[in-house]
mmCIF file with all atom_site columns, C-alpha atoms in Angstrom:
data_model
loop_
_atom_site.group_PDB
_atom_site.id
_atom_site.type_symbol
_atom_site.label_atom_id
_atom_site.label_alt_id
_atom_site.label_comp_id
_atom_site.label_asym_id
_atom_site.label_entity_id
_atom_site.label_seq_id
_atom_site.pdbx_PDB_ins_code
_atom_site.Cartn_x
_atom_site.Cartn_y
_atom_site.Cartn_z
_atom_site.occupancy
_atom_site.B_iso_or_equiv
_atom_site.pdbx_formal_charge
_atom_site.auth_seq_id
_atom_site.auth_comp_id
_atom_site.auth_asym_id
_atom_site.auth_atom_id
_atom_site.pdbx_PDB_model_num
ATOM 1  C CA . MET F 1 1  ? -10.161 -4.889  -1.733  1.00 0.00 ? 1  MET F CA 1
ATOM 2  C CA . THR F 1 2  ? -7.877  -2.597  0.244   1.00 0.00 ? 2  THR F CA 1
ATOM 3  C CA . LEU F 1 3  ? -4.129  -2.693  0.660   1.00 0.00 ? 3  LEU F CA 1
ATOM 4  C CA . ALA F 1 4  ? -4.631  -3.699  4.309   1.00 0.00 ? 4  ALA F CA 1
ATOM 5  C CA . GLU F 1 5  ? -6.428  -6.905  3.232   1.00 0.00 ? 5  GLU F CA 1
ATOM 6  C CA . MET F 1 6  ? -3.535  -8.164  1.117   1.00 0.00 ? 6  MET F CA 1
ATOM 7  C CA . ILE F 1 7  ? -1.186  -10.888 2.321   1.00 0.00 ? 7  ILE F CA 1
ATOM 8  C CA . THR F 1 8  ? 2.605   -11.100 2.148   1.00 0.00 ? 8  THR F CA 1
ATOM 9  C CA . GLY F 1 9  ? 3.849   -11.608 -1.414  1.00 0.00 ? 9  GLY F CA 1
ATOM 10 C CA . GLN F 1 10 ? 0.590   -10.534 -3.034  1.00 0.00 ? 10 GLN F CA 1
ATOM 11 C CA . SER F 1 11 ? 0.690   -7.933  -5.841  1.00 0.00 ? 11 SER F CA 1
ATOM 12 C CA . ALA F 1 12 ? -1.978  -5.510  -6.946  1.00 0.00 ? 12 ALA F CA 1
ATOM 13 C CA . ARG F 1 13 ? -2.560  -2.337  -8.882  1.00 0.00 ? 13 ARG F CA 1
ATOM 14 C CA . ILE F 1 14 ? -3.539  0.780   -6.939  1.00 0.00 ? 14 ILE F CA 1
ATOM 15 C CA . GLY F 1 15 ? -7.058  1.897   -7.754  1.00 0.00 ? 15 GLY F CA 1
ATOM 16 C CA . LYS F 1 16 ? -8.041  4.814   -5.548  1.00 0.00 ? 16 LYS F CA 1
ATOM 17 C CA . LEU F 1 17 ? -6.747  6.692   -2.529  1.00 0.00 ? 17 LEU F CA 1
ATOM 18 C CA . SER F 1 18 ? -9.670  7.247   -0.156  1.00 0.00 ? 18 SER F CA 1
ATOM 19 C CA . CYS F 1 19 ? -7.618  9.248   2.324   1.00 0.00 ? 19 CYS F CA 1
ATOM 20 C CA . SER F 1 20 ? -7.332  13.032  2.202   1.00 0.00 ? 20 SER F CA 1
ATOM 21 C CA . GLY F 1 21 ? -5.277  15.969  3.368   1.00 0.00 ? 21 GLY F CA 1
ATOM 22 C CA . ALA F 1 22 ? -1.687  15.605  4.501   1.00 0.00 ? 22 ALA F CA 1
ATOM 23 C CA . LEU F 1 23 ? -1.756  11.803  4.381   1.00 0.00 ? 23 LEU F CA 1
ATOM 24 C CA . LYS F 1 24 ? -2.842  11.752  0.731   1.00 0.00 ? 24 LYS F CA 1
ATOM 25 C CA . SER F 1 25 ? -0.189  14.321  -0.183  1.00 0.00 ? 25 SER F CA 1
ATOM 26 C CA . ARG F 1 26 ? 2.488   12.306  1.594   1.00 0.00 ? 26 ARG F CA 1
ATOM 27 C CA . LEU F 1 27 ? 1.453   9.066   -0.149  1.00 0.00 ? 27 LEU F CA 1
ATOM 28 C CA . VAL F 1 28 ? 1.421   10.755  -3.568  1.00 0.00 ? 28 VAL F CA 1
ATOM 29 C CA . ASP F 1 29 ? 4.858   12.255  -2.877  1.00 0.00 ? 29 ASP F CA 1
ATOM 30 C CA . MET F 1 30 ? 6.165   8.747   -2.101  1.00 0.00 ? 30 MET F CA 1
ATOM 31 C CA . GLY F 1 31 ? 4.818   7.404   -5.417  1.00 0.00 ? 31 GLY F CA 1
ATOM 32 C CA . VAL F 1 32 ? 1.609   5.772   -4.213  1.00 0.00 ? 32 VAL F CA 1
ATOM 33 C CA . LEU F 1 33 ? -0.454  6.732   -7.256  1.00 0.00 ? 33 LEU F CA 1
ATOM 34 C CA . GLY F 1 34 ? -3.433  5.240   -9.055  1.00 0.00 ? 34 GLY F CA 1
ATOM 35 C CA . GLY F 1 35 ? -2.364  2.615   -11.593 1.00 0.00 ? 35 GLY F CA 1
ATOM 36 C CA . GLU F 1 36 ? 0.962   1.842   -9.915  1.00 0.00 ? 36 GLU F CA 1
ATOM 37 C CA . ARG F 1 37 ? 1.783   -1.752  -9.115  1.00 0.00 ? 37 ARG F CA 1
ATOM 38 C CA . VAL F 1 38 ? 2.252   -2.498  -5.403  1.00 0.00 ? 38 VAL F CA 1
ATOM 39 C CA . ARG F 1 39 ? 3.502   -5.620  -3.608  1.00 0.00 ? 39 ARG F CA 1
ATOM 40 C CA . VAL F 1 40 ? 3.213   -6.494  0.080   1.00 0.00 ? 40 VAL F CA 1
ATOM 41 C CA . GLU F 1 41 ? 6.729   -7.364  1.241   1.00 0.00 ? 41 GLU F CA 1
ATOM 42 C CA . ARG F 1 42 ? 6.159   -7.974  4.949   1.00 0.00 ? 42 ARG F CA 1
ATOM 43 C CA . ILE F 1 43 ? 3.556   -7.605  7.638   1.00 0.00 ? 43 ILE F CA 1
ATOM 44 C CA . ALA F 1 44 ? 4.613   -7.101  11.255  1.00 0.00 ? 44 ALA F CA 1
ATOM 45 C CA . PRO F 1 45 ? 3.693   -9.918  13.670  1.00 0.00 ? 45 PRO F CA 1
ATOM 46 C CA . LEU F 1 46 ? 0.768   -7.978  15.131  1.00 0.00 ? 46 LEU F CA 1
ATOM 47 C CA . GLY F 1 47 ? -0.380  -6.859  11.668  1.00 0.00 ? 47 GLY F CA 1
ATOM 48 C CA . ASP F 1 48 ? 0.866   -3.294  11.864  1.00 0.00 ? 48 ASP F CA 1
ATOM 49 C CA . PRO F 1 49 ? 2.790   -1.818  10.031  1.00 0.00 ? 49 PRO F CA 1
ATOM 50 C CA . VAL F 1 50 ? 2.698   -3.223  6.496   1.00 0.00 ? 50 VAL F CA 1
ATOM 51 C CA . GLU F 1 51 ? 5.809   -2.975  4.313   1.00 0.00 ? 51 GLU F CA 1
ATOM 52 C CA . ILE F 1 52 ? 5.099   -2.486  0.622   1.00 0.00 ? 52 ILE F CA 1
ATOM 53 C CA . SER F 1 53 ? 7.168   -1.912  -2.473  1.00 0.00 ? 53 SER F CA 1
ATOM 54 C CA . VAL F 1 54 ? 6.004   0.563   -5.076  1.00 0.00 ? 54 VAL F CA 1
ATOM 55 C CA . ARG F 1 55 ? 8.117   2.037   -7.891  1.00 0.00 ? 55 ARG F CA 1
ATOM 56 C CA . GLN F 1 56 ? 11.220  0.180   -6.613  1.00 0.00 ? 56 GLN F CA 1
ATOM 57 C CA . CYS F 1 57 ? 10.876  1.851   -3.183  1.00 0.00 ? 57 CYS F CA 1
ATOM 58 C CA . LYS F 1 58 ? 9.952   0.141   0.050   1.00 0.00 ? 58 LYS F CA 1
ATOM 59 C CA . LEU F 1 59 ? 7.529   1.918   2.348   1.00 0.00 ? 59 LEU F CA 1
ATOM 60 C CA . SER F 1 60 ? 6.022   1.037   5.713   1.00 0.00 ? 60 SER F CA 1
ATOM 61 C CA . LEU F 1 61 ? 2.428   2.077   6.240   1.00 0.00 ? 61 LEU F CA 1
ATOM 62 C CA . ARG F 1 62 ? 0.175   1.868   9.264   1.00 0.00 ? 62 ARG F CA 1
ATOM 63 C CA . ARG F 1 63 ? -2.615  -0.629  8.718   1.00 0.00 ? 63 ARG F CA 1
ATOM 64 C CA . LYS F 1 64 ? -5.151  2.161   9.220   1.00 0.00 ? 64 LYS F CA 1
ATOM 65 C CA . ASP F 1 65 ? -3.534  4.161   6.399   1.00 0.00 ? 65 ASP F CA 1
ATOM 66 C CA . ALA F 1 66 ? -3.404  1.077   4.155   1.00 0.00 ? 66 ALA F CA 1
ATOM 67 C CA . GLU F 1 67 ? -7.166  0.640   4.638   1.00 0.00 ? 67 GLU F CA 1
ATOM 68 C CA . GLY F 1 68 ? -7.667  3.873   2.686   1.00 0.00 ? 68 GLY F CA 1
ATOM 69 C CA . ILE F 1 69 ? -5.958  2.532   -0.438  1.00 0.00 ? 69 ILE F CA 1
ATOM 70 C CA . THR F 1 70 ? -8.172  0.543   -2.800  1.00 0.00 ? 70 THR F CA 1
ATOM 71 C CA . VAL F 1 71 ? -6.357  -2.004  -4.969  1.00 0.00 ? 71 VAL F CA 1
ATOM 72 C CA . GLU F 1 72 ? -7.155  -4.426  -7.787  1.00 0.00 ? 72 GLU F CA 1
ATOM 73 C CA . GLU F 1 73 ? -5.449  -7.790  -7.548  1.00 0.00 ? 73 GLU F CA 1
ATOM 74 C CA . VAL F 1 74 ? -3.135  -8.754  -10.414 1.00 0.00 ? 74 VAL F CA 1
ATOM 75 C CA . GLY F 1 75 ? -1.751  -12.181 -11.186 1.00 0.00 ? 75 GLY F CA 1
#
């Protein structure tokens, strides 16, 4: 499953970042790392962007960028 497939309120653990280059560096700098717990806080009415919380920070990601983040659902 990818981060873009999650629904509001759902939590997961980050598995793999499939993106590369500047985007991957930016995500890592913001704390989006493998093994971190992530929660979808809000999704804009048209589905883009997606607001997530990771490491007590809230980030907004484009849906396209969220599609490059593989997650494992946690209870």
